[in-house]
Amino acid sequence: MSETTTTPAEPTTSAATAPDDLGDAGKKALEAERRARTAAEREAKELRTRLEEHEAAQLSELERAKKEADTYKAELLAVQSANLRQRIALEKGLPLNLVDRLRGDTEQDIAADADALMALVNAPRTPSPDPTQGPQGGAPTTPEQEFVAFTSNL
């Protein structure tokens, strides 16, 4: 929308002296015309201001919609990434508590990371001692237990 404003031409000296030649009716008509012109200019200025405010509101509404779309797009990418990590973890047999540890941007990177984690999870471990094997019991602690242990060895 083009905003062209026209400035009224400056009255010439002959026009400045014209109101004296018009008489009372002409002077009243000229004065009424000037008031109407001033009111019309004021209204035009107000309408231009309202139009600019409306255009700014439309632009801010568009910016808000773009920001909201970007937010939803980021959420979608996060959900898709989590879904991909879970799918790969299930395919590889990775425990579910390790799914959040998978890293990578592509499916191949995540699969390689899952393979590395599986190698650590399935790595051979050094055997830990089994407390159920070996000598049972310990030294008797009460006199009755000592007596029973002494008499059973006779």
Coordinates of C-alpha atoms in Angstrom, one line a residue:
M1 CA 0.0 0.0 0.0
S2 CA 1.6 3.2 -1.0
E3 CA 1.5 6.1 1.4
T4 CA 1.7 9.3 -0.7
T5 CA 0.9 12.4 1.1
T6 CA 0.1 15.6 -0.8
T7 CA 1.0 18.8 0.8
P8 CA -1.4 21.6 0.0
A9 CA 0.0 24.4 -2.1
E10 CA 0.9 27.6 -0.2
P11 CA -1.7 30.2 -0.8
T12 CA -0.5 33.0 -3.0
T13 CA -0.8 36.7 -2.0
S14 CA -3.8 37.2 -4.2
A15 CA -5.6 34.3 -2.4
A16 CA -4.6 35.8 1.0
T17 CA -6.4 39.0 0.2
A18 CA -9.4 37.1 -1.3
P19 CA -11.2 36.5 2.0
D20 CA -11.7 40.2 2.3
D21 CA -13.4 40.3 -1.1
L22 CA -15.8 37.4 -0.4
G23 CA -18.1 38.9 2.2
D24 CA -19.5 37.3 5.3
A25 CA -21.0 34.3 3.5
G26 CA -17.8 33.6 1.6
K27 CA -15.7 33.9 4.7
K28 CA -18.0 31.5 6.6
A29 CA -17.8 29.0 3.7
L30 CA -14.0 29.3 3.5
E31 CA -13.7 28.9 7.3
A32 CA -16.0 25.8 7.2
E33 CA -13.9 24.3 4.4
R34 CA -10.7 24.8 6.3
R35 CA -12.2 23.1 9.4
A36 CA -13.4 20.2 7.3
R37 CA -10.0 19.9 5.7
T38 CA -8.3 19.9 9.1
A39 CA -10.7 17.3 10.4
A40 CA -10.2 15.1 7.2
E41 CA -6.4 15.3 7.6
R42 CA -6.6 14.4 11.3
E43 CA -8.9 11.4 10.4
A44 CA -6.6 10.3 7.6
K45 CA -3.6 10.4 10.0
E46 CA -5.5 8.4 12.6
L47 CA -6.5 5.8 9.9
R48 CA -2.9 5.6 8.7
T49 CA -1.8 4.9 12.3
R50 CA -4.5 2.3 12.8
L51 CA -3.5 0.6 9.5
E52 CA 0.2 0.5 10.6
E53 CA -0.8 -1.0 14.0
H54 CA -2.9 -3.6 12.3
E55 CA 0.0 -4.5 9.9
A56 CA 2.3 -4.7 12.9
A57 CA -0.1 -7.0 14.7
Q58 CA -0.4 -9.2 11.6
L59 CA 3.4 -9.4 11.4
S60 CA 3.7 -10.3 15.1
E61 CA 1.0 -12.9 14.7
L62 CA 3.0 -14.4 11.8
E63 CA 6.2 -14.3 13.8
R64 CA 4.4 -16.0 16.7
A65 CA 3.1 -18.7 14.4
K66 CA 6.6 -19.3 13.0
K67 CA 8.1 -19.6 16.5
E68 CA 5.4 -22.1 17.4
A69 CA 6.1 -24.1 14.3
D70 CA 9.8 -24.1 15.1
T71 CA 9.0 -25.4 18.6
Y72 CA 6.8 -28.2 17.3
K73 CA 9.5 -29.1 14.8
A74 CA 12.1 -29.4 17.5
E75 CA 9.8 -31.5 19.6
L76 CA 9.1 -33.8 16.7
L77 CA 12.8 -34.3 16.0
A78 CA 13.4 -35.1 19.7
V79 CA 10.6 -37.7 19.7
Q80 CA 11.8 -39.2 16.4
S81 CA 15.4 -39.5 17.8
A82 CA 14.2 -41.2 21.0
N83 CA 12.1 -43.6 19.0
L84 CA 15.1 -44.4 16.8
R85 CA 17.3 -45.1 19.8
Q86 CA 14.7 -47.4 21.4
R87 CA 14.1 -49.3 18.2
I88 CA 17.9 -49.9 17.7
A89 CA 18.3 -50.9 21.4
L90 CA 15.5 -53.5 21.0
E91 CA 17.1 -54.8 17.7
K92 CA 20.5 -55.1 19.4
G93 CA 19.2 -56.6 22.6
L94 CA 20.5 -53.7 24.7
P95 CA 18.9 -53.3 28.2
L96 CA 16.3 -50.6 28.3
N97 CA 18.0 -48.7 31.1
L98 CA 20.9 -48.1 28.7
V99 CA 18.8 -46.6 25.8
D100 CA 19.4 -43.0 27.0
R101 CA 23.2 -43.6 26.7
L102 CA 23.0 -44.2 23.0
R103 CA 24.5 -41.3 21.0
G104 CA 24.7 -40.4 17.3
D105 CA 23.0 -38.3 14.7
T106 CA 22.3 -41.0 12.1
E107 CA 20.9 -44.5 12.4
Q108 CA 24.3 -45.9 11.6
D109 CA 26.0 -43.9 14.3
I110 CA 23.4 -45.0 16.9
A111 CA 23.7 -48.6 15.8
A112 CA 27.5 -48.5 16.1
D113 CA 27.2 -47.0 19.6
A114 CA 24.7 -49.7 20.6
D115 CA 27.2 -52.4 19.4
A116 CA 29.9 -50.8 21.5
L117 CA 27.7 -50.7 24.5
M118 CA 26.7 -54.3 24.0
A119 CA 30.3 -55.3 23.9
L120 CA 30.7 -53.7 27.3
V121 CA 27.6 -55.3 28.7
N122 CA 28.4 -58.8 27.4
A123 CA 32.1 -58.6 28.3
P124 CA 33.4 -61.6 30.3
R125 CA 33.7 -60.8 34.0
T126 CA 36.1 -62.1 36.5
P127 CA 34.4 -64.6 38.7
S128 CA 33.5 -63.4 42.2
P129 CA 33.8 -65.7 45.2
D130 CA 30.7 -67.8 46.0
P131 CA 30.1 -67.6 49.8
T132 CA 28.1 -70.9 49.7
Q133 CA 31.2 -72.9 48.8
G134 CA 34.2 -73.7 51.0
P135 CA 34.3 -74.4 54.7
Q136 CA 31.0 -74.1 56.4
G137 CA 30.5 -72.5 59.7
G138 CA 33.0 -70.9 61.9
A139 CA 34.3 -71.2 65.4
P140 CA 31.7 -71.9 68.1
T141 CA 30.8 -68.8 70.0
T142 CA 28.9 -70.0 73.0
P143 CA 30.1 -72.7 75.6
E144 CA 27.2 -75.0 74.6
Q145 CA 28.4 -74.8 70.9
E146 CA 32.0 -75.5 72.0
F147 CA 30.8 -78.6 74.0
V148 CA 28.8 -79.9 71.1
A149 CA 31.8 -79.4 68.7
F150 CA 34.1 -81.2 71.2
T151 CA 31.9 -84.2 71.8
S152 CA 31.1 -84.6 68.1
N153 CA 34.9 -85.0 67.3
L154 CA 35.3 -87.9 69.9

